[in-house]
Short mmCIF file of N, CA, C and O in Angstrom, two decimals:
data_model
loop_
_atom_site.label_atom_id
_atom_site.label_comp_id
_atom_site.label_asym_id
_atom_site.label_seq_id
_atom_site.Cartn_x
_atom_site.Cartn_y
_atom_site.Cartn_z
N UNK E 1 9.80 45.88 -52.59
CA UNK E 1 8.64 46.71 -52.86
C UNK E 1 7.72 45.91 -53.78
O UNK E 1 7.92 45.80 -55.00
N UNK E 2 6.74 45.32 -53.15
CA UNK E 2 5.77 44.45 -53.94
C UNK E 2 4.96 45.27 -54.89
O UNK E 2 4.77 44.88 -56.04
N UNK E 3 4.45 46.40 -54.49
CA UNK E 3 3.52 47.17 -55.30
C UNK E 3 4.21 48.34 -55.99
O UNK E 3 3.53 49.19 -56.57
N UNK E 4 5.51 48.33 -56.05
CA UNK E 4 6.25 49.47 -56.68
C UNK E 4 5.91 50.85 -56.05
O UNK E 4 5.76 51.83 -56.74
N UNK E 5 5.68 50.82 -54.76
CA UNK E 5 5.32 52.02 -54.02
C UNK E 5 6.29 52.13 -52.82
O UNK E 5 6.63 51.14 -52.22
N UNK E 6 6.70 53.37 -52.47
CA UNK E 6 7.57 53.48 -51.33
C UNK E 6 6.96 53.10 -49.98
O UNK E 6 7.66 52.77 -49.03
N UNK E 7 5.60 53.26 -49.89
CA UNK E 7 4.90 52.82 -48.70
C UNK E 7 3.54 52.34 -49.04
O UNK E 7 2.96 52.71 -50.10
N UNK E 8 2.95 51.49 -48.19
CA UNK E 8 1.60 51.02 -48.44
C UNK E 8 0.61 52.01 -47.93
O UNK E 8 0.73 52.51 -46.79
N UNK E 9 -0.39 52.31 -48.77
CA UNK E 9 -1.42 53.28 -48.42
C UNK E 9 -2.82 52.63 -48.57
O UNK E 9 -2.97 51.75 -49.39
N UNK E 10 -3.74 53.07 -47.82
CA UNK E 10 -5.11 52.60 -47.89
C UNK E 10 -6.02 53.81 -48.05
O UNK E 10 -5.78 54.87 -47.55
N UNK E 11 -7.11 53.61 -48.80
CA UNK E 11 -8.10 54.65 -48.97
C UNK E 11 -7.66 55.81 -49.85
O UNK E 11 -8.25 56.83 -49.82
N UNK E 12 -6.72 55.58 -50.70
CA UNK E 12 -6.27 56.55 -51.68
C UNK E 12 -6.42 55.97 -53.09
O UNK E 12 -6.44 54.74 -53.20
N UNK E 13 -6.49 56.75 -54.09
CA UNK E 13 -6.53 56.25 -55.45
C UNK E 13 -5.37 55.31 -55.83
O UNK E 13 -5.51 54.42 -56.66
N UNK E 14 -4.28 55.52 -55.20
CA UNK E 14 -3.09 54.71 -55.44
C UNK E 14 -2.83 53.66 -54.34
O UNK E 14 -1.78 53.06 -54.34
N UNK E 15 -3.83 53.45 -53.53
CA UNK E 15 -3.65 52.55 -52.38
C UNK E 15 -4.24 51.20 -52.62
O UNK E 15 -4.75 50.85 -53.68
N UNK E 16 -4.23 50.37 -51.52
CA UNK E 16 -4.80 49.04 -51.57
C UNK E 16 -6.26 49.05 -51.24
O UNK E 16 -6.73 49.83 -50.41
N UNK E 17 -7.02 48.19 -51.86
CA UNK E 17 -8.43 48.04 -51.69
C UNK E 17 -8.73 46.68 -51.10
O UNK E 17 -8.35 45.66 -51.70
N UNK E 18 -9.37 46.62 -49.91
CA UNK E 18 -9.63 45.27 -49.31
C UNK E 18 -10.66 44.54 -50.13
O UNK E 18 -11.68 45.05 -50.56
N UNK E 19 -10.34 43.24 -50.40
CA UNK E 19 -11.28 42.34 -51.16
C UNK E 19 -11.84 41.21 -50.36
O UNK E 19 -13.01 40.95 -50.47
N UNK E 20 -11.01 40.59 -49.49
CA UNK E 20 -11.49 39.39 -48.82
C UNK E 20 -10.56 39.09 -47.64
O UNK E 20 -9.50 39.65 -47.49
N UNK E 21 -11.03 38.19 -46.80
CA UNK E 21 -10.22 37.65 -45.73
C UNK E 21 -10.46 36.17 -45.67
O UNK E 21 -11.48 35.66 -46.13
N UNK E 22 -9.53 35.48 -45.10
CA UNK E 22 -9.65 34.01 -44.96
C UNK E 22 -9.88 33.64 -43.49
O UNK E 22 -9.60 34.45 -42.60
N UNK E 23 -10.44 32.47 -43.25
CA UNK E 23 -10.72 32.12 -41.89
C UNK E 23 -9.48 31.92 -41.04
O UNK E 23 -9.46 32.20 -39.85
N UNK E 24 -8.29 31.59 -41.61
CA UNK E 24 -7.07 31.59 -40.79
C UNK E 24 -6.55 32.96 -40.46
O UNK E 24 -5.63 33.13 -39.67
N UNK E 25 -7.10 34.03 -41.11
CA UNK E 25 -6.69 35.41 -40.73
C UNK E 25 -5.91 36.18 -41.79
O UNK E 25 -5.52 37.30 -41.53
N UNK E 26 -5.79 35.66 -42.99
CA UNK E 26 -5.10 36.39 -44.08
C UNK E 26 -6.05 37.47 -44.63
O UNK E 26 -7.26 37.30 -44.68
N UNK E 27 -5.51 38.59 -45.05
CA UNK E 27 -6.29 39.66 -45.65
C UNK E 27 -5.79 39.82 -47.11
O UNK E 27 -4.61 39.88 -47.38
N UNK E 28 -6.78 39.94 -48.02
CA UNK E 28 -6.47 40.04 -49.47
C UNK E 28 -6.87 41.41 -49.98
O UNK E 28 -7.99 41.88 -49.71
N UNK E 29 -5.94 42.03 -50.67
CA UNK E 29 -6.14 43.42 -51.18
C UNK E 29 -5.90 43.48 -52.68
O UNK E 29 -4.96 42.81 -53.15
N UNK E 30 -6.65 44.30 -53.37
CA UNK E 30 -6.37 44.66 -54.75
C UNK E 30 -5.34 45.74 -54.73
O UNK E 30 -5.49 46.75 -53.95
N UNK E 31 -4.31 45.61 -55.52
CA UNK E 31 -3.27 46.65 -55.60
C UNK E 31 -3.15 47.18 -57.00
O UNK E 31 -3.40 46.47 -57.97
N UNK E 32 -2.79 48.48 -57.17
CA UNK E 32 -2.72 49.06 -58.52
C UNK E 32 -1.69 48.40 -59.39
O UNK E 32 -1.84 48.37 -60.62
N UNK E 33 -0.71 47.80 -58.78
CA UNK E 33 0.40 47.14 -59.50
C UNK E 33 1.08 46.15 -58.55
O UNK E 33 1.35 46.45 -57.44
N UNK E 34 1.33 44.94 -59.08
CA UNK E 34 2.08 43.91 -58.30
C UNK E 34 3.13 43.33 -59.25
O UNK E 34 2.78 42.64 -60.22
N UNK E 35 4.39 43.63 -58.99
CA UNK E 35 5.48 43.09 -59.79
C UNK E 35 5.27 43.41 -61.31
O UNK E 35 5.45 42.55 -62.15
N UNK E 36 4.75 44.57 -61.58
CA UNK E 36 4.54 45.05 -63.00
C UNK E 36 3.21 44.59 -63.58
O UNK E 36 2.88 44.99 -64.64
N UNK E 37 2.37 43.82 -62.81
CA UNK E 37 1.06 43.39 -63.27
C UNK E 37 0.01 44.35 -62.71
O UNK E 37 -0.09 44.51 -61.53
N UNK E 38 -0.74 44.96 -63.63
CA UNK E 38 -1.81 45.92 -63.18
C UNK E 38 -2.91 45.18 -62.49
O UNK E 38 -3.30 44.09 -62.91
N UNK E 39 -3.37 45.76 -61.39
CA UNK E 39 -4.51 45.18 -60.58
C UNK E 39 -4.22 43.80 -60.08
O UNK E 39 -5.06 42.88 -60.19
N UNK E 40 -3.03 43.60 -59.52
CA UNK E 40 -2.70 42.32 -58.93
C UNK E 40 -3.17 42.25 -57.48
O UNK E 40 -3.92 43.19 -57.02
N UNK E 41 -2.78 41.26 -56.74
CA UNK E 41 -3.23 41.07 -55.38
C UNK E 41 -2.06 41.10 -54.40
O UNK E 41 -0.94 40.62 -54.72
N UNK E 42 -2.34 41.65 -53.23
CA UNK E 42 -1.36 41.63 -52.15
C UNK E 42 -2.09 40.98 -50.97
O UNK E 42 -3.22 41.30 -50.66
N UNK E 43 -1.34 40.06 -50.30
CA UNK E 43 -1.99 39.31 -49.23
C UNK E 43 -1.12 39.52 -47.97
O UNK E 43 0.09 39.38 -47.99
N UNK E 44 -1.78 39.92 -46.87
CA UNK E 44 -1.14 39.99 -45.61
C UNK E 44 -1.51 38.69 -44.86
O UNK E 44 -2.66 38.45 -44.57
N UNK E 45 -0.51 37.88 -44.63
CA UNK E 45 -0.77 36.57 -43.97
C UNK E 45 -1.14 36.71 -42.54
O UNK E 45 -1.05 37.77 -41.91
N UNK E 46 -1.60 35.59 -41.94
CA UNK E 46 -2.05 35.59 -40.56
C UNK E 46 -0.95 36.01 -39.59
O UNK E 46 -1.21 36.49 -38.50
N UNK E 47 0.30 35.83 -39.96
CA UNK E 47 1.45 36.17 -39.10
C UNK E 47 1.96 37.58 -39.39
O UNK E 47 2.99 38.00 -38.83
N UNK E 48 1.31 38.35 -40.31
CA UNK E 48 1.74 39.70 -40.61
C UNK E 48 2.66 39.85 -41.83
O UNK E 48 2.98 40.97 -42.14
N UNK E 49 3.05 38.74 -42.39
CA UNK E 49 3.94 38.84 -43.60
C UNK E 49 3.11 39.21 -44.82
O UNK E 49 1.91 39.04 -44.87
N UNK E 50 3.78 39.83 -45.84
CA UNK E 50 3.12 40.30 -47.06
C UNK E 50 3.58 39.48 -48.22
O UNK E 50 4.77 39.15 -48.29
N UNK E 51 2.69 39.17 -49.18
CA UNK E 51 3.06 38.46 -50.38
C UNK E 51 2.30 39.12 -51.57
O UNK E 51 1.14 39.49 -51.42
N UNK E 52 2.98 39.25 -52.69
CA UNK E 52 2.33 39.81 -53.88
C UNK E 52 2.08 38.73 -54.92
O UNK E 52 2.83 37.77 -55.02
N UNK E 53 0.94 38.84 -55.57
CA UNK E 53 0.58 37.85 -56.57
C UNK E 53 0.15 38.63 -57.82
O UNK E 53 -0.89 39.24 -57.88
N UNK E 54 0.94 38.52 -58.92
CA UNK E 54 0.62 39.15 -60.13
C UNK E 54 -0.43 38.39 -60.93
O UNK E 54 -0.14 37.75 -61.99
N UNK E 55 -1.67 38.45 -60.49
CA UNK E 55 -2.77 37.69 -61.11
C UNK E 55 -4.07 38.30 -60.71
O UNK E 55 -4.15 39.06 -59.79
N UNK E 56 -5.11 37.91 -61.41
CA UNK E 56 -6.46 38.35 -61.08
C UNK E 56 -6.98 37.64 -59.85
O UNK E 56 -6.51 36.55 -59.49
N UNK E 57 -8.03 38.21 -59.19
CA UNK E 57 -8.57 37.62 -57.97
C UNK E 57 -9.10 36.25 -58.26
O UNK E 57 -8.97 35.35 -57.40
N UNK E 58 -9.77 36.02 -59.36
CA UNK E 58 -10.39 34.72 -59.66
C UNK E 58 -9.29 33.64 -59.68
O UNK E 58 -9.48 32.52 -59.11
N UNK E 59 -8.15 33.89 -60.28
CA UNK E 59 -7.12 32.92 -60.27
C UNK E 59 -6.54 32.70 -58.91
O UNK E 59 -6.31 31.54 -58.45
N UNK E 60 -6.34 33.76 -58.15
CA UNK E 60 -5.83 33.61 -56.78
C UNK E 60 -6.80 32.76 -55.97
O UNK E 60 -6.36 31.86 -55.25
N UNK E 61 -8.12 33.07 -56.06
CA UNK E 61 -9.09 32.34 -55.23
C UNK E 61 -9.12 30.85 -55.61
O UNK E 61 -9.13 29.98 -54.77
N UNK E 62 -9.07 30.55 -56.88
CA UNK E 62 -9.06 29.18 -57.32
C UNK E 62 -7.84 28.42 -56.74
O UNK E 62 -7.98 27.33 -56.20
N UNK E 63 -6.69 29.03 -56.88
CA UNK E 63 -5.46 28.43 -56.40
C UNK E 63 -5.45 28.31 -54.88
O UNK E 63 -4.95 27.31 -54.36
N UNK E 64 -6.04 29.26 -54.17
CA UNK E 64 -6.10 29.17 -52.72
C UNK E 64 -7.06 28.01 -52.34
O UNK E 64 -6.71 27.21 -51.46
N UNK E 65 -8.16 27.85 -53.01
CA UNK E 65 -9.14 26.83 -52.65
C UNK E 65 -8.72 25.43 -53.00
O UNK E 65 -9.16 24.47 -52.34
N UNK E 66 -7.76 25.28 -53.95
CA UNK E 66 -7.29 23.94 -54.29
C UNK E 66 -6.08 23.55 -53.43
O UNK E 66 -5.56 22.43 -53.52
N UNK E 67 -5.64 24.45 -52.57
CA UNK E 67 -4.62 24.08 -51.55
C UNK E 67 -3.23 24.64 -51.82
O UNK E 67 -2.30 24.16 -51.19
N UNK E 68 -3.05 25.58 -52.71
CA UNK E 68 -1.74 26.17 -52.96
C UNK E 68 -1.42 27.20 -51.85
O UNK E 68 -2.35 27.69 -51.23
N UNK E 69 -0.17 27.49 -51.62
CA UNK E 69 0.22 28.47 -50.63
C UNK E 69 0.07 29.87 -51.21
O UNK E 69 0.98 30.43 -51.76
N UNK E 70 -1.09 30.43 -50.99
CA UNK E 70 -1.41 31.72 -51.62
C UNK E 70 -1.61 32.79 -50.58
O UNK E 70 -1.92 33.94 -50.93
N UNK E 71 -1.38 32.50 -49.30
CA UNK E 71 -1.59 33.55 -48.24
C UNK E 71 -0.33 33.55 -47.33
O UNK E 71 -0.48 33.84 -46.16
N UNK E 72 0.80 33.33 -47.93
CA UNK E 72 2.04 33.34 -47.14
C UNK E 72 2.62 31.97 -47.01
O UNK E 72 2.06 30.98 -47.41
N UNK E 73 3.80 31.91 -46.33
CA UNK E 73 4.48 30.66 -46.19
C UNK E 73 3.66 29.72 -45.31
O UNK E 73 3.12 30.11 -44.32
N UNK E 74 3.64 28.45 -45.73
CA UNK E 74 2.96 27.40 -45.00
C UNK E 74 1.48 27.73 -44.77
O UNK E 74 0.88 27.43 -43.71
N UNK E 75 0.85 28.29 -45.78
CA UNK E 75 -0.58 28.67 -45.67
C UNK E 75 -1.49 27.75 -46.44
O UNK E 75 -2.69 27.96 -46.53
N UNK E 76 -0.95 26.70 -47.06
CA UNK E 76 -1.77 25.80 -47.87
C UNK E 76 -2.83 25.10 -47.01
O UNK E 76 -2.45 24.50 -46.00
N UNK E 77 -4.03 25.20 -47.44
CA UNK E 77 -5.12 24.57 -46.77
C UNK E 77 -6.10 24.12 -47.83
O UNK E 77 -6.49 24.88 -48.71
N UNK E 78 -6.57 22.86 -47.76
CA UNK E 78 -7.54 22.38 -48.74
C UNK E 78 -8.90 22.41 -48.16
O UNK E 78 -9.11 21.93 -47.01
N UNK E 79 -9.83 23.01 -48.78
CA UNK E 79 -11.24 23.05 -48.38
C UNK E 79 -12.06 22.14 -49.24
O UNK E 79 -12.29 22.43 -50.43
N UNK E 80 -12.60 21.08 -48.72
CA UNK E 80 -13.37 20.12 -49.55
C UNK E 80 -14.69 20.68 -50.01
O UNK E 80 -15.31 20.17 -50.94
N UNK E 81 -15.15 21.74 -49.45
CA UNK E 81 -16.38 22.43 -49.84
C UNK E 81 -17.63 21.88 -49.22
O UNK E 81 -17.58 20.99 -48.41
N UNK E 82 -18.77 22.41 -49.53
CA UNK E 82 -18.86 23.59 -50.43
C UNK E 82 -18.33 24.87 -49.83
O UNK E 82 -18.30 24.96 -48.62
N UNK E 83 -17.84 25.72 -50.66
CA UNK E 83 -17.29 26.98 -50.17
C UNK E 83 -18.41 27.92 -49.77
O UNK E 83 -19.41 28.06 -50.45
N UNK E 84 -18.23 28.58 -48.59
CA UNK E 84 -19.15 29.59 -48.07
C UNK E 84 -18.64 30.96 -48.34
O UNK E 84 -17.53 31.30 -48.00
N UNK E 85 -19.45 31.74 -49.04
CA UNK E 85 -19.12 33.16 -49.31
C UNK E 85 -20.00 34.01 -48.44
O UNK E 85 -21.21 33.78 -48.32
N UNK E 86 -19.40 35.02 -47.82
CA UNK E 86 -20.20 35.96 -46.97
C UNK E 86 -20.10 37.35 -47.62
O UNK E 86 -19.01 37.91 -47.78
N UNK E 87 -21.27 37.85 -48.02
CA UNK E 87 -21.30 39.17 -48.63
C UNK E 87 -21.59 40.15 -47.50
O UNK E 87 -22.58 40.12 -46.81
N UNK E 88 -20.63 41.07 -47.31
CA UNK E 88 -20.74 42.02 -46.23
C UNK E 88 -21.60 43.26 -46.61
O UNK E 88 -21.96 43.40 -47.81
N UNK E 89 -21.87 44.07 -45.69
CA UNK E 89 -22.68 45.28 -45.92
C UNK E 89 -22.02 46.20 -46.87
O UNK E 89 -20.79 46.41 -46.81
N UNK E 90 -22.82 46.79 -47.77
CA UNK E 90 -22.25 47.80 -48.70
C UNK E 90 -22.97 49.13 -48.58
O UNK E 90 -22.61 50.06 -49.22
N UNK E 91 -23.96 49.21 -47.70
CA UNK E 91 -24.69 50.43 -47.50
C UNK E 91 -25.58 50.39 -46.29
O UNK E 91 -25.77 49.28 -45.69
N UNK E 92 -26.15 51.47 -45.89
CA UNK E 92 -27.01 51.53 -44.74
C UNK E 92 -28.28 50.69 -44.93
O UNK E 92 -28.75 50.56 -46.04
N UNK E 93 -28.70 49.98 -43.93
CA UNK E 93 -29.91 49.17 -43.99
C UNK E 93 -29.76 47.83 -44.64
O UNK E 93 -30.72 47.08 -44.71
N UNK E 94 -28.56 47.49 -45.11
CA UNK E 94 -28.36 46.18 -45.71
C UNK E 94 -27.96 45.13 -44.63
O UNK E 94 -27.56 45.50 -43.57
N UNK E 95 -28.16 43.89 -44.95
CA UNK E 95 -27.83 42.81 -44.07
C UNK E 95 -26.75 41.90 -44.70
O UNK E 95 -26.66 41.82 -45.92
N UNK E 96 -25.91 41.29 -43.87
CA UNK E 96 -24.96 40.35 -44.34
C UNK E 96 -25.68 39.16 -44.89
O UNK E 96 -26.70 38.70 -44.33
N UNK E 97 -25.22 38.58 -46.03
CA UNK E 97 -25.85 37.39 -46.56
C UNK E 97 -24.75 36.36 -46.92
O UNK E 97 -23.61 36.74 -47.13
N UNK E 98 -25.17 35.12 -46.94
CA UNK E 98 -24.26 34.04 -47.26
C UNK E 98 -24.74 33.33 -48.49
O UNK E 98 -25.91 33.21 -48.76
N UNK E 99 -23.77 32.79 -49.19
CA UNK E 99 -24.02 31.92 -50.38
C UNK E 99 -23.06 30.74 -50.36
O UNK E 99 -21.95 30.87 -49.81
N UNK E 100 -23.47 29.62 -50.83
CA UNK E 100 -22.66 28.42 -50.85
C UNK E 100 -22.42 27.93 -52.28
O UNK E 100 -23.36 27.96 -53.08
N UNK E 101 -21.21 27.52 -52.54
CA UNK E 101 -20.92 26.98 -53.83
C UNK E 101 -21.35 25.53 -53.92
O UNK E 101 -21.84 24.98 -52.93
N UNK E 102 -21.16 24.91 -55.09
CA UNK E 102 -21.60 23.49 -55.21
C UNK E 102 -20.64 22.57 -54.50
O UNK E 102 -19.47 22.94 -54.19
N UNK E 103 -21.04 21.34 -54.20
CA UNK E 103 -20.13 20.40 -53.60
C UNK E 103 -18.93 20.26 -54.58
O UNK E 103 -19.11 20.19 -55.77
N UNK E 104 -17.73 20.14 -54.00
CA UNK E 104 -16.56 20.15 -54.84
C UNK E 104 -16.21 18.80 -55.42
O UNK E 104 -15.50 18.66 -56.35
N UNK E 105 -16.62 17.72 -54.72
CA UNK E 105 -16.37 16.36 -55.27
C UNK E 105 -14.92 16.02 -55.30
O UNK E 105 -14.46 15.26 -56.07
N UNK E 106 -14.10 16.59 -54.44
CA UNK E 106 -12.68 16.32 -54.41
C UNK E 106 -12.30 15.56 -53.20
O UNK E 106 -12.76 15.73 -52.17
#
């Protein structure tokens, strides 16, 4: 039980909140608790496996981008950058927009 819950729920105050997805197909969710850490992350990998990360999203994203296995077994991928962020719709009449990070120099 990654989230200390008997079952995974979505759309409830005690459920998972979608945060991001990766181009290989992993889905990243904010969870109310992960291994005792409040507001940790739960990742469903591209193959359907689940992993919990007792850390903030910023730390998870940094570790994912530098090539650590943060989206399931054998998920390590290094992105030389710049990183492309896609901001999705949050309300009626809005458009998807993209932003790019700086060159990573790695």
